[in-house]
Tab-separated table of C-alpha atoms and ligand atoms in Angstrom:
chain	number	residue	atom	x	y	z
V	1	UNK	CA	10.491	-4.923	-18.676
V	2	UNK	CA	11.272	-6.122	-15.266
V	3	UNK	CA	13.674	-5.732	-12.662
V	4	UNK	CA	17.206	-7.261	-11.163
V	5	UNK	CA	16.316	-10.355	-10.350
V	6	UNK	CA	19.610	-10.691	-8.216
V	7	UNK	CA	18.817	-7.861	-5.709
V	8	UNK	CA	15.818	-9.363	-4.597
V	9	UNK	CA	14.746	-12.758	-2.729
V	10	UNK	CA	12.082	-14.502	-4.249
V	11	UNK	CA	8.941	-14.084	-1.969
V	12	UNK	CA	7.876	-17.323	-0.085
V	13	UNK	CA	4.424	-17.127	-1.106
V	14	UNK	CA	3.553	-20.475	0.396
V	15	UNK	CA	4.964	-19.717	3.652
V	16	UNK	CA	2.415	-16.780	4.129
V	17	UNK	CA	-1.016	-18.303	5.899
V	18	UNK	CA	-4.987	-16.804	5.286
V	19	UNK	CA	-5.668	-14.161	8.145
V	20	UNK	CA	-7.746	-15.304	11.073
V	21	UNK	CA	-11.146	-15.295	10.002
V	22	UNK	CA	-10.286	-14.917	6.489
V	23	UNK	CA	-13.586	-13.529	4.223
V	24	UNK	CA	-12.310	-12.881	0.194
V	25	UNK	CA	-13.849	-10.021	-1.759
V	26	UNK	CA	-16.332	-12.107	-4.130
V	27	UNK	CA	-15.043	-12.933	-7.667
V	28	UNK	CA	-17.891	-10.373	-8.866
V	29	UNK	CA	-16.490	-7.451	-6.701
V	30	UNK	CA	-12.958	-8.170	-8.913
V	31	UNK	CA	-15.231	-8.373	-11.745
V	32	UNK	CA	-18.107	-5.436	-11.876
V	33	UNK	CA	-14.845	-3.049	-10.439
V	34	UNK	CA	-12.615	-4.088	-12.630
V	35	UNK	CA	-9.741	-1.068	-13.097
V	36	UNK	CA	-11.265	0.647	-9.903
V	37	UNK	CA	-10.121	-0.790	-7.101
V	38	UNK	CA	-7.422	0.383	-4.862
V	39	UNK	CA	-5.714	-1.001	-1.457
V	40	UNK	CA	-4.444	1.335	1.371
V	41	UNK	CA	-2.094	-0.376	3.973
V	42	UNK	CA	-1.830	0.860	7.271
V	43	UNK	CA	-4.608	2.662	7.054
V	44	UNK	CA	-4.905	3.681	10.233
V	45	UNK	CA	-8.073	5.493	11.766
V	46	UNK	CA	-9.274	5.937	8.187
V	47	UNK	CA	-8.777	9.322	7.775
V	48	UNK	CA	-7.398	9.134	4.269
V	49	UNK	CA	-9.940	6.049	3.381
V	50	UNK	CA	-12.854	7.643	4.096
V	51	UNK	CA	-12.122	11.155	2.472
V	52	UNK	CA	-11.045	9.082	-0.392
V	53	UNK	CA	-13.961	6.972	-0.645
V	54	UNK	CA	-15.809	10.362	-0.821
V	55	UNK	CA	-14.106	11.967	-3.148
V	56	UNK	CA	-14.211	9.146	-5.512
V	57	UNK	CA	-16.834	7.554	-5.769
V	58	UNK	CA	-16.545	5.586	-8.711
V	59	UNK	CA	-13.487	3.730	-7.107
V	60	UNK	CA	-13.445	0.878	-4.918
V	61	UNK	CA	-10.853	1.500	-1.707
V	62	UNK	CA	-10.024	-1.857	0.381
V	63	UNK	CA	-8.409	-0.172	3.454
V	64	UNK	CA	-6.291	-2.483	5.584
V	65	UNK	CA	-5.042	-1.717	9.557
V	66	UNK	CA	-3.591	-4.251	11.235
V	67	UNK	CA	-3.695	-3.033	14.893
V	68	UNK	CA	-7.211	-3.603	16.497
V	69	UNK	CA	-7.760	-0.517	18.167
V	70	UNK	CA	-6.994	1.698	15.354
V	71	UNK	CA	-8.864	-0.503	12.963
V	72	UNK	CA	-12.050	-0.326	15.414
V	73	UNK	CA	-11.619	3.279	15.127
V	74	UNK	CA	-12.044	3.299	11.118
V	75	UNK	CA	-14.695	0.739	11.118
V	76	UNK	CA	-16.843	3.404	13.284
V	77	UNK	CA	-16.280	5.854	11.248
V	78	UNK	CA	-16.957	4.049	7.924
V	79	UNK	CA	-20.181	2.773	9.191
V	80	UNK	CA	-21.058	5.623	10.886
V	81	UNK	CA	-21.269	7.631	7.058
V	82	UNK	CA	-21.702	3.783	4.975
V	83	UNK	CA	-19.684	3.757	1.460
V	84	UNK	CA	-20.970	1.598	-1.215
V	85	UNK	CA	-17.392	2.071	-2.240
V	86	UNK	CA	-15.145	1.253	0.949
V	87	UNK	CA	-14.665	-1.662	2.627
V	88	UNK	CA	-12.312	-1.960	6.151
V	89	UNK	CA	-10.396	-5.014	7.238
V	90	UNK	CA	-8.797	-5.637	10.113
V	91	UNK	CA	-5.842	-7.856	9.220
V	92	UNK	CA	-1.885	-8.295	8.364
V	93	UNK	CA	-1.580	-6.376	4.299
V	94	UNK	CA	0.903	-9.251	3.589
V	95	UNK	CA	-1.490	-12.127	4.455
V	96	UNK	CA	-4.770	-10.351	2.959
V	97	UNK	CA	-3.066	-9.275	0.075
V	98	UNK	CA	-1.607	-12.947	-0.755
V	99	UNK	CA	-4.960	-14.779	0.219
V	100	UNK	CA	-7.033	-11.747	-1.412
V	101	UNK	CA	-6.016	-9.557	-4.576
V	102	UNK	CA	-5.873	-11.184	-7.669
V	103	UNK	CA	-2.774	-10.577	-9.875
V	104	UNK	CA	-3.020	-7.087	-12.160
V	105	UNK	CA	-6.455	-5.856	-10.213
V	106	UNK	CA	-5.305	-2.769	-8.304
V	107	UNK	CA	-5.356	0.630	-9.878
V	108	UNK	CA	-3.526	2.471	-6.809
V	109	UNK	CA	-1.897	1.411	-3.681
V	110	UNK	CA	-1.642	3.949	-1.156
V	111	UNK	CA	1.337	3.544	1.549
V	112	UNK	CA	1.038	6.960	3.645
V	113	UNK	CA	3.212	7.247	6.671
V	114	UNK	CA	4.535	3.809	7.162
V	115	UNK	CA	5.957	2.496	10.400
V	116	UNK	CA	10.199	3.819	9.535
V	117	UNK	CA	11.119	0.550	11.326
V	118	UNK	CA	14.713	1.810	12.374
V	119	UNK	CA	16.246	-1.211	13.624
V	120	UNK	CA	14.529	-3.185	11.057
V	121	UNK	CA	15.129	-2.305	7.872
V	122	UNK	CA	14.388	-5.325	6.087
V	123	UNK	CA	10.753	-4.652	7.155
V	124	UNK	CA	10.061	-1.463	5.545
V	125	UNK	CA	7.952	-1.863	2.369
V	126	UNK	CA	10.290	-1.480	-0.722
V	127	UNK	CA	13.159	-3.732	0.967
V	128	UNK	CA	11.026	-6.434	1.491
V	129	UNK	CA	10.474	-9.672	-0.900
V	130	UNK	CA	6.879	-8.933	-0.716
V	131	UNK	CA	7.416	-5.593	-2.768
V	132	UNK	CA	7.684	-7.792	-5.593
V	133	UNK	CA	4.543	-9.607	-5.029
V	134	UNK	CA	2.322	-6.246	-4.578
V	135	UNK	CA	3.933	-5.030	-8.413
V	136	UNK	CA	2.231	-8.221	-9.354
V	137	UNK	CA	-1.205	-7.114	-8.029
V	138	UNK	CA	-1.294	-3.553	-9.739
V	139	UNK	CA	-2.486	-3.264	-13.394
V	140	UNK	CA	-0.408	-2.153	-16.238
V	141	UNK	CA	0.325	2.076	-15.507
V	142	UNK	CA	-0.969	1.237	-11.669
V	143	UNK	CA	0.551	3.415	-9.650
V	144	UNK	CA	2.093	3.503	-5.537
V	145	UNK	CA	1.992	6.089	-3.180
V	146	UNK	CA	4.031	6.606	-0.287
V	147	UNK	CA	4.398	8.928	2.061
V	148	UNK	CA	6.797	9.835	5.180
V	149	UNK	CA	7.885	12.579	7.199
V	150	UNK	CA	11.484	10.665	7.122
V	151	UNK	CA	13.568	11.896	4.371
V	152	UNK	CA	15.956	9.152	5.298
V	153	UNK	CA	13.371	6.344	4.601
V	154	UNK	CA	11.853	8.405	1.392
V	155	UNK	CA	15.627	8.392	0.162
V	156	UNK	CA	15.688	5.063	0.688
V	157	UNK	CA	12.819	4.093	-1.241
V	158	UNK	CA	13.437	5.893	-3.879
V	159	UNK	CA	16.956	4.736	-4.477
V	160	UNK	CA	15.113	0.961	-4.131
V	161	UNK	CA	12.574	1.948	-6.887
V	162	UNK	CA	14.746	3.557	-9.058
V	163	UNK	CA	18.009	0.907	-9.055
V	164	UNK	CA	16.229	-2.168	-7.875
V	165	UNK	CA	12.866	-2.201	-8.850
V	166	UNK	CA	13.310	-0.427	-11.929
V	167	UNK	CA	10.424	1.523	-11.460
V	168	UNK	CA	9.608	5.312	-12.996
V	169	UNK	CA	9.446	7.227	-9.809
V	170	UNK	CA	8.680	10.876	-8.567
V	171	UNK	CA	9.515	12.348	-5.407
V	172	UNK	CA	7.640	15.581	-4.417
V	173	UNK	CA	6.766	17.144	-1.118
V	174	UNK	CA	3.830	17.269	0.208
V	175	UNK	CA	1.972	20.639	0.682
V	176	UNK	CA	1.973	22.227	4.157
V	177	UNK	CA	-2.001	22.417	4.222
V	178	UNK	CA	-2.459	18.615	3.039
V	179	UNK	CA	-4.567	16.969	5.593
V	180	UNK	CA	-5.147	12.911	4.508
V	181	UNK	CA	-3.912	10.988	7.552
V	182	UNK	CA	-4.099	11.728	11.249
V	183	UNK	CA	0.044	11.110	10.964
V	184	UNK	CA	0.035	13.801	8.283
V	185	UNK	CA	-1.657	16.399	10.105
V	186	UNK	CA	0.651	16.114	13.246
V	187	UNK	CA	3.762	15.968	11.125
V	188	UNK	CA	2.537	18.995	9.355
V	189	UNK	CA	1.233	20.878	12.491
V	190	UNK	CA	4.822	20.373	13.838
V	191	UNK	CA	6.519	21.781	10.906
V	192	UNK	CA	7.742	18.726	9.959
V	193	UNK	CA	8.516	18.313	6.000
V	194	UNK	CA	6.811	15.319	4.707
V	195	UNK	CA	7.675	13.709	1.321
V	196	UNK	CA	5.542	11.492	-1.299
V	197	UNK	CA	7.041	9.172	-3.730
V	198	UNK	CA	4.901	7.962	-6.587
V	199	UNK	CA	5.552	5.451	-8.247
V	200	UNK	CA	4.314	4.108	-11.566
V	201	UNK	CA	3.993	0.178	-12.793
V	202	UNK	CA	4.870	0.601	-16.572
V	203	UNK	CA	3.010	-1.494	-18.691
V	204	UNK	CA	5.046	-3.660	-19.858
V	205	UNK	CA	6.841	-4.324	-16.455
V	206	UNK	CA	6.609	-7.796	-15.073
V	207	UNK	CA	7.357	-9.823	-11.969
V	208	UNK	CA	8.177	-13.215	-10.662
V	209	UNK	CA	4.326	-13.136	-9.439
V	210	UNK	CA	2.342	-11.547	-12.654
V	211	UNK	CA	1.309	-15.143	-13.521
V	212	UNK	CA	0.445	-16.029	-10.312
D	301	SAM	C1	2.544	5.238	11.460
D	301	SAM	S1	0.965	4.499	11.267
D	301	SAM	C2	0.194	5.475	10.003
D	301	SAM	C3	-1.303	5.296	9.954
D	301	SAM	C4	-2.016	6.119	8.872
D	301	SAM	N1	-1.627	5.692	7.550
D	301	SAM	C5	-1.734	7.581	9.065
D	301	SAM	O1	-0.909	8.112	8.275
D	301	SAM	O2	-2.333	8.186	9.953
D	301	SAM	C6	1.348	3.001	10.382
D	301	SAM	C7	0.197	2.025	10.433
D	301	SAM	O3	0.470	0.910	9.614
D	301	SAM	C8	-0.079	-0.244	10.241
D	301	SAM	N2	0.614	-1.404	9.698
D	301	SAM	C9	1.939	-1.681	9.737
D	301	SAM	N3	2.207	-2.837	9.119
D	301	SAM	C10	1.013	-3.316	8.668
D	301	SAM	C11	0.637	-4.481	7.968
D	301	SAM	N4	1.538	-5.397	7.616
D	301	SAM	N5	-0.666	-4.657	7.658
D	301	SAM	C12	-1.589	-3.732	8.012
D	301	SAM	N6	-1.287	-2.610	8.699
D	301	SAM	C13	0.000	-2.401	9.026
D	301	SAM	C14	0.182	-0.017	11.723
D	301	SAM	O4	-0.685	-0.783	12.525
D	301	SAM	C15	-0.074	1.479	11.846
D	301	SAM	O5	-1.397	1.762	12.171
């Protein structure tokens, strides 16, 4: 099973460079972990990483922010209570991910709360070429996440999934008294409705990139 090839520009994988300073997970990490591991991107202060790491214990969680000061935030907090089972980077998701993740190794991706890039459109997550590539890097049944307070950009997304990406997809809201990002919590507190979409990798769904 895959999707319509024609909707979607192949991903310039070669055009994408390592991130400054670039260190790789170690091939055992991929190894000892193996159907354990998940990515976050954006993660922000680490609200939703660290809670996560917590409650789950037995998974691995790679949380990625890209903007220094809110990644220096997380990495304070993270080593302030030290998981065995988190790690923080400070870097771009598309670069670490390309450079990083080995095809079929992620059990869970978590996308909560995204930048809605409104005069950009080609830049939020499921309309970019890169979407492709992170399918690739999930395991058979791996699922997405995504959250948003925009019903506009979860419509979206889910219409991308669903005709595009060929993807079995739920959309749900999410419960007034969830609390897993700092963006969560003020969309909440505001009365804001926030919506989740997630989104399953069926197993025998493949890319461009599942070779790769
Ligand atoms: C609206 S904030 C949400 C942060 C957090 N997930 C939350 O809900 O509190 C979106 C975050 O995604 C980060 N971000 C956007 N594009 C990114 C990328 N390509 N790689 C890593 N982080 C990215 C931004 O720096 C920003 O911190």
């Amino acid at each position: 099973m895959t999707f319509n090839h024609q909707f979607s520009r192949l991903f310039q994988l070669d055009k994408i460079q390592p991130p400054r300073d670039f260190l790789p997970m170690s091939s055992d990490f991929w190894q000892i972990n193996v159907n354990n591991i998940c990515l976050e991107i954006g993660a922000g202060k680490g609200k939703h990483a660290l809670q996560f790491a917590k409650n789950n214990p037995n998974f691995q969680l790679i949380a990625i922010e890209r903007t220094e000061q809110k990644f220096v935030a997380m990495q304070k907090v993270a080593n302030a209570e030290t998981f065995a089972n988190l790690t923080v980077i400070h870097a771009d998701a598309v670069a670490w991910a390309v450079h990083g993740v080995p095809k079929q190794s992620l059990a869970q991706i978590f996308i909560l709360y995204p930048n809605p890039e409104p005069h950009n459109p080609n830049q939020r997550w499921l309309n970019m070429p890169f979407f492709e590539f992170l399918l690739s890097r999930l395991q058979p049944n791996g699922k997405i996440t995504l959250a948003s307070n925009i019903a506009d950009y979860i419509d979206e997304a889910y219409q991308k999934s669903v005709d595009i990406w060929q993807l079995p997809t739920l959309k749900s809201q999410v419960p007034t008294d969830s609390e897993r990002t700092h963006f969560e919590v003020k969309y909440l507190a505001r009365g804001e409705t926030c919506w989740q979409l997630d989104i399953t990798k069926p197993s025998d769904y493949c890319t461009r990139f599942d070779d790769v």
